Short mmCIF file of C-alpha atoms in Angstrom, two decimals:
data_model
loop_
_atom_site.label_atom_id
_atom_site.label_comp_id
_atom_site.label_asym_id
_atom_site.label_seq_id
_atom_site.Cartn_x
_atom_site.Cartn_y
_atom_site.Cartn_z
CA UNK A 1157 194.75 41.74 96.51
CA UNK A 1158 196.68 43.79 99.28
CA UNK A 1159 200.14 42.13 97.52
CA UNK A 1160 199.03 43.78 94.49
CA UNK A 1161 198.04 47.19 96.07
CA UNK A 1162 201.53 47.14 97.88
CA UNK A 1163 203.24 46.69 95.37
CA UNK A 1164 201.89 48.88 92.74
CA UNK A 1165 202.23 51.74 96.21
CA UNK A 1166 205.94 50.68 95.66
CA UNK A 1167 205.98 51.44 92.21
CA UNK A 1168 204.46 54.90 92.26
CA UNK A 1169 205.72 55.59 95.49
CA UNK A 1170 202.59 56.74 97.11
CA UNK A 1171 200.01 54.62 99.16
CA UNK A 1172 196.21 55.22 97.84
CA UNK A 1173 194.46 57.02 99.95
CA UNK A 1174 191.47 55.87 98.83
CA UNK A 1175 190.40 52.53 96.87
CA UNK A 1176 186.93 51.84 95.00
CA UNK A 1177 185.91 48.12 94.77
CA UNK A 1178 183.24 46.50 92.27
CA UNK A 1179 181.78 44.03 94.52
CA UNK A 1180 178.48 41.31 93.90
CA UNK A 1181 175.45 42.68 95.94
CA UNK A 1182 175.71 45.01 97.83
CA UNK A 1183 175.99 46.94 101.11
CA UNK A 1184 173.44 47.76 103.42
CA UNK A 1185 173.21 50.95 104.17
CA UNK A 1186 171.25 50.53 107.45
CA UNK A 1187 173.03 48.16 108.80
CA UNK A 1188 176.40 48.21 107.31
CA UNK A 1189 176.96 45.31 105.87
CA UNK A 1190 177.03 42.72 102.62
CA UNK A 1191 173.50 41.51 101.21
CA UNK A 1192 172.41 39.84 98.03
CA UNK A 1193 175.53 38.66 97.07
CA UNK A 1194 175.43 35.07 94.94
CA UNK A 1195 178.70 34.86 96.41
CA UNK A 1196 177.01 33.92 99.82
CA UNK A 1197 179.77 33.94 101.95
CA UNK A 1198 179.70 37.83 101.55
CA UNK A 1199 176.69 38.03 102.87
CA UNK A 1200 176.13 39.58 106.38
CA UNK A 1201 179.91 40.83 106.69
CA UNK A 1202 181.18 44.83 106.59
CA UNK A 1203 183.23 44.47 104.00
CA UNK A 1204 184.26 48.07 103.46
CA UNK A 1205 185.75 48.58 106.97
CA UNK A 1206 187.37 45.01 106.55
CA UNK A 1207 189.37 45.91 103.66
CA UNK A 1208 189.80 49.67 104.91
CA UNK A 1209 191.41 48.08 107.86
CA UNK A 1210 193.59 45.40 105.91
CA UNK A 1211 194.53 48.02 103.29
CA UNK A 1212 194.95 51.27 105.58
CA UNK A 1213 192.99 53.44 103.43
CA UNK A 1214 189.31 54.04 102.53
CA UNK A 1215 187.35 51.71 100.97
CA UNK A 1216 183.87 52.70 98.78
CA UNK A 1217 181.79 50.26 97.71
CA UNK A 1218 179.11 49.52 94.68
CA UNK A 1219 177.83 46.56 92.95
CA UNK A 1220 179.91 45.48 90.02
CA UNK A 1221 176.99 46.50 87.39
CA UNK A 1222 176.66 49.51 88.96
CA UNK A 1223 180.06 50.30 88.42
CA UNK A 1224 179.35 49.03 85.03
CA UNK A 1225 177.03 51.29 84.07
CA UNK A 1226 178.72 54.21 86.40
CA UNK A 1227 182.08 53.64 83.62
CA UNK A 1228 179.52 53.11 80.44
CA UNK A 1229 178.07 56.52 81.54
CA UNK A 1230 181.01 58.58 81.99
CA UNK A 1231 184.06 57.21 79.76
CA UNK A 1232 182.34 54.44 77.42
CA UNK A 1233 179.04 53.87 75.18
CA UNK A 1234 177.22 55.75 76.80
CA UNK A 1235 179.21 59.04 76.67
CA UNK A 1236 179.89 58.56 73.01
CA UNK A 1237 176.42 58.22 71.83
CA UNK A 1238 174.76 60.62 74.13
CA UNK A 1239 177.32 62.74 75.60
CA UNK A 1240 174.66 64.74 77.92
CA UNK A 1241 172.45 61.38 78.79
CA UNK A 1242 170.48 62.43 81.67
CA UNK A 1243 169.72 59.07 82.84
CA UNK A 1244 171.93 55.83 81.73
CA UNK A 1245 170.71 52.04 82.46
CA UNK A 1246 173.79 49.49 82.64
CA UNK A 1247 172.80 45.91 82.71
CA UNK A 1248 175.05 42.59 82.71
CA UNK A 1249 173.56 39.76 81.04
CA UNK A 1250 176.22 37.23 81.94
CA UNK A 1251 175.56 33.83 84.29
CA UNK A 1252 173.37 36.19 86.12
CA UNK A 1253 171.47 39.61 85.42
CA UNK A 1254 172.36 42.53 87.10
CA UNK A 1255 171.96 46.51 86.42
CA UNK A 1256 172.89 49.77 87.69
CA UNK A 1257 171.49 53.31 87.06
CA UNK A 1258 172.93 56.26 86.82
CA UNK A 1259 171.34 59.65 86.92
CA UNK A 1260 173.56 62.82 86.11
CA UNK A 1261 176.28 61.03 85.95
CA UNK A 1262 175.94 59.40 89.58
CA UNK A 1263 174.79 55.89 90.69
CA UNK A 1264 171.74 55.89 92.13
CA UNK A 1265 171.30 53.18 95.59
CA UNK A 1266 168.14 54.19 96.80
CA UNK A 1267 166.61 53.60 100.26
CA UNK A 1268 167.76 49.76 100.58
CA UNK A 1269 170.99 49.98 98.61
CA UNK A 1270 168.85 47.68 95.94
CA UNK A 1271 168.30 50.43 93.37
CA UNK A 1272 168.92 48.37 89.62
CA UNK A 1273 168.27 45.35 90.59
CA UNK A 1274 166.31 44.46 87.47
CA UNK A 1275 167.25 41.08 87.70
CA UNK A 1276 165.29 39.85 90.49
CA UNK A 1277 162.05 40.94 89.65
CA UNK A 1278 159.52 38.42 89.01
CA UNK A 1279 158.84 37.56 85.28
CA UNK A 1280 157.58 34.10 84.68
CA UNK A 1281 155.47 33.24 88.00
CA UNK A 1282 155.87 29.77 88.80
CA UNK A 1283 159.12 29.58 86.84
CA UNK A 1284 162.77 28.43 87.64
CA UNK A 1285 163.93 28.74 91.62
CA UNK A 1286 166.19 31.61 91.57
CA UNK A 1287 168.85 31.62 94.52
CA UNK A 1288 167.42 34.97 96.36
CA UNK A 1289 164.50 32.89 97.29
CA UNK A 1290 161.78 33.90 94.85
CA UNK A 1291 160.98 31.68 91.33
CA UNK A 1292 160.85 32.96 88.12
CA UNK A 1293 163.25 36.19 88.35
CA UNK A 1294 164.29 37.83 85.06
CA UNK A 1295 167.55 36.17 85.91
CA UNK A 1296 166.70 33.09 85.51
CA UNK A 1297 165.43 33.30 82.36
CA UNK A 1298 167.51 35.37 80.08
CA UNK A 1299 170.85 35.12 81.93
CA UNK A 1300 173.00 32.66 79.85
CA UNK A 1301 172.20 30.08 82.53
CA UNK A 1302 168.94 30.30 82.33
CA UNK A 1303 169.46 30.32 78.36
CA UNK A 1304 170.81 26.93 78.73
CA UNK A 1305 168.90 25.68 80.89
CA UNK A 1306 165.81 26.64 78.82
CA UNK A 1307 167.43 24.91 75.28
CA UNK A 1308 168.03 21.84 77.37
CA UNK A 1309 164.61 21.72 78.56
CA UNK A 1310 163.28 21.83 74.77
CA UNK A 1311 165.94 19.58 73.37
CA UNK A 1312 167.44 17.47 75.62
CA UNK A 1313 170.81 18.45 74.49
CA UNK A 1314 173.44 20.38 76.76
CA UNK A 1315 174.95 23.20 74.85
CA UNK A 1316 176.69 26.66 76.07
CA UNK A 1317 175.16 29.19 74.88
CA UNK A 1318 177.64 30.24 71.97
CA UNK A 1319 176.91 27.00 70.52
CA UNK A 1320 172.95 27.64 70.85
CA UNK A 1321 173.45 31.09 69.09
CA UNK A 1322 175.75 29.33 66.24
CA UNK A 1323 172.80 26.91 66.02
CA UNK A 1324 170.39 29.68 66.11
CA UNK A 1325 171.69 30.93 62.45
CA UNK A 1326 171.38 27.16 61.17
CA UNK A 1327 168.20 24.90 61.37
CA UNK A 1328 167.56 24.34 64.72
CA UNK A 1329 164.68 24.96 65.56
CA UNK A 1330 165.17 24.91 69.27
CA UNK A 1331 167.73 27.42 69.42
CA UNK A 1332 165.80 29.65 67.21
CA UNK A 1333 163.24 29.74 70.25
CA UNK A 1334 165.59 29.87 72.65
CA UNK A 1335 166.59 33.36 71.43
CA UNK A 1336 163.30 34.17 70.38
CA UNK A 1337 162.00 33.72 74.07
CA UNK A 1338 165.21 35.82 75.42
CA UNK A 1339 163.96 38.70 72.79
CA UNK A 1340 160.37 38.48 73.95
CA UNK A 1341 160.90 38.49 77.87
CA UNK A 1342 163.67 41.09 77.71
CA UNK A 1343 161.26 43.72 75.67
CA UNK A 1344 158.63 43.19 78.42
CA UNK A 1345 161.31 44.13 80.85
CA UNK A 1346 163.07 46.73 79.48
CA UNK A 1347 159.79 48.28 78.57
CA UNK A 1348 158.73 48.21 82.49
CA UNK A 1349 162.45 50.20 82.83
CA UNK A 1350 161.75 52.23 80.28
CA UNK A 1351 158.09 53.30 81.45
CA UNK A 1352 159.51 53.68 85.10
CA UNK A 1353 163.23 55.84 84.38
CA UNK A 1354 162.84 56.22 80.52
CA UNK A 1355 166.73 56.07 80.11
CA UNK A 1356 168.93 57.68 77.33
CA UNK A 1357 170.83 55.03 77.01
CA UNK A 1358 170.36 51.12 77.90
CA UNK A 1359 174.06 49.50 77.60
CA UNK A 1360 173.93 46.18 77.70
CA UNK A 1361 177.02 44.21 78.64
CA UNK A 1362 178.08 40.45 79.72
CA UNK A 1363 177.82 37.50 77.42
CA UNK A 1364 173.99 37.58 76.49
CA UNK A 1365 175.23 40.93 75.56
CA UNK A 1366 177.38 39.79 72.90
CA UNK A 1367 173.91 38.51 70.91
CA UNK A 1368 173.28 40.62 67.77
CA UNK A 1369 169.78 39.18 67.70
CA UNK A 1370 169.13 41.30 71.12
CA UNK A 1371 169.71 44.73 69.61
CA UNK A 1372 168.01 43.34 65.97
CA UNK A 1373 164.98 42.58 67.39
CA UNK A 1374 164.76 45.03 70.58
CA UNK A 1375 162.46 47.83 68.97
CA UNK A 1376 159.48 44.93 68.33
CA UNK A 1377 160.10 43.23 71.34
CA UNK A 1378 159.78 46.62 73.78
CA UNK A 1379 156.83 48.76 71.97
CA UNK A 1380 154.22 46.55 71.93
CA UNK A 1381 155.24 47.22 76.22
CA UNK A 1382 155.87 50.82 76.16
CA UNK A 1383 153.32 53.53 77.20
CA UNK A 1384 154.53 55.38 74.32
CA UNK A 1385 154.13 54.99 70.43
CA UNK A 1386 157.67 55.16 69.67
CA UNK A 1387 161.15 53.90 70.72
CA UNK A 1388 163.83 56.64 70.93
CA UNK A 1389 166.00 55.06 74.17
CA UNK A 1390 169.06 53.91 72.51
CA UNK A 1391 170.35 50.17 73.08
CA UNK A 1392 174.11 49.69 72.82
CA UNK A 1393 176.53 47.34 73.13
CA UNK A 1394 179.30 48.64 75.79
CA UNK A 1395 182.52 50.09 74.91
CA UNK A 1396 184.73 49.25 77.61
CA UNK A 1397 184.44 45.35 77.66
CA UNK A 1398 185.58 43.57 80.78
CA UNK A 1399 187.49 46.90 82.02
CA UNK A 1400 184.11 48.62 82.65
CA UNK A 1401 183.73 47.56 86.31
CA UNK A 1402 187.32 48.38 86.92
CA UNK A 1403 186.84 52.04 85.54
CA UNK A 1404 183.40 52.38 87.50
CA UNK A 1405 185.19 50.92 90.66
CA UNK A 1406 188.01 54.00 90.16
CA UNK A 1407 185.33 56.28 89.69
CA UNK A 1408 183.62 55.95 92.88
CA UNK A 1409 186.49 57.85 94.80
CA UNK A 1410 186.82 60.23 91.57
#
């Protein structure tokens, strides 16, 4: 990382004076350092003033689907089909499930630097351990892990999860359920978002993302959760692919 921030310093002839990262978890603002991270070895270190110090300029940190949604907001999906959103909800539905919220067109942290952390709310008591300690988080049931995992469990089989969506539009019957649950657990969550920040937007990115059957079946799966008798939040697939975080990350020192 600092070979590649020398040299593209050399190229424009300029050092940055400052540099935003995308980073998994997130910082404590109390006490100043890494939490949450599933990359553990994070955890517990000050990240920021590590790589201020190896990289001789300042350093701002945010959690990669924060980011996400921060570039979704302001250059990507969001922008385009609400240009005046007043309140934008960026999830990653990848291995894991993460979101970040923006609010006027800033990322919000709250009080414990844990603000969007949708993915780690309980869902399915007594379900699958998740690795932050509790069972049954929304992660681990409609991240594509927990996608798998969930197939196997019916059918015995071992599939990714592109092949359990190509399966999904054939006869089997267990992929067809697989997906089915996914729908069904994600309305009752994104209705409990949606009751709680009632978003413009919802931009959904990651792999699970990539699922037409998400957006198909979204306005039956949410309304029978919202406390409201109709569905105007718009759910969108992202614009900005895998740059989002990278735009988000260069947007925090905007």
């Amino acid at each position: 990382m600092k070979l590649l921030i020398d040299r593209c310093a050399e190229q424009l002839e300029q050092r940055p004076l400052a540099i935003g990262f995308g980073t998994p978890g997130t910082l404590d603002p109390r006490h100043g350092v890494m939490k949450n991270c599933n990359s553990t070895a994070l955890n517990g270190k000050p990240l920021d003033k590590d790589l201020s110090q190896l990289l001789d300029a300042q350093v701002v940190l945010a959690n990669d689907a924060n980011c996400f949604a921060l570039a979704e907001a302001h250059f990507g999906a969001a922008k385009r089909v609400k240009p005046n959103a007043e309140v934008v909800f960026g999830i990653i539905m990848g291995t894991g499930v993460g979101s970040g919220v923006v609010v006027n067109g800033k990322c919000l942290y709250g009080c414990h630097g844990i603000a969007g952390e949708w993915g780690h709310n309980v869902i399915e008591p007594n379900g699958a351990p998740c690795y932050c300690g509790q069972s049954g988080c929304l992660e681990t049931v409609i991240s594509g892990k927990g996608l798998e995992r969930f197939y196997f469990e019916q059918s015995g089989v071992e599939l990714s999860l592109p092949e359990i969506v190509e399966r999904a539009a054939g006869n089997d019957l267990h992929a067809q359920a697989t997906l089915a649950r996914m729908s069904h657990y994600f309305g009752i969550a994104a209705a409990q978002i949606i009751n709680v920040l009632d978003p413009d937007v919802i931009v959904i990115g990651g792999g699970v993302g990539n699922i037409d059957v998400l957006y198909q079946q979204a306005q039956q799966a949410i309304l029978p959760h919202l406390f409201n008798g109709e569905l105007n939040t718009q759910i969108v697939k992202p614009d900005l692919g895998d740059s989002a975080g990278v735009f988000g990350a260069a947007a925090l020192v905007k």
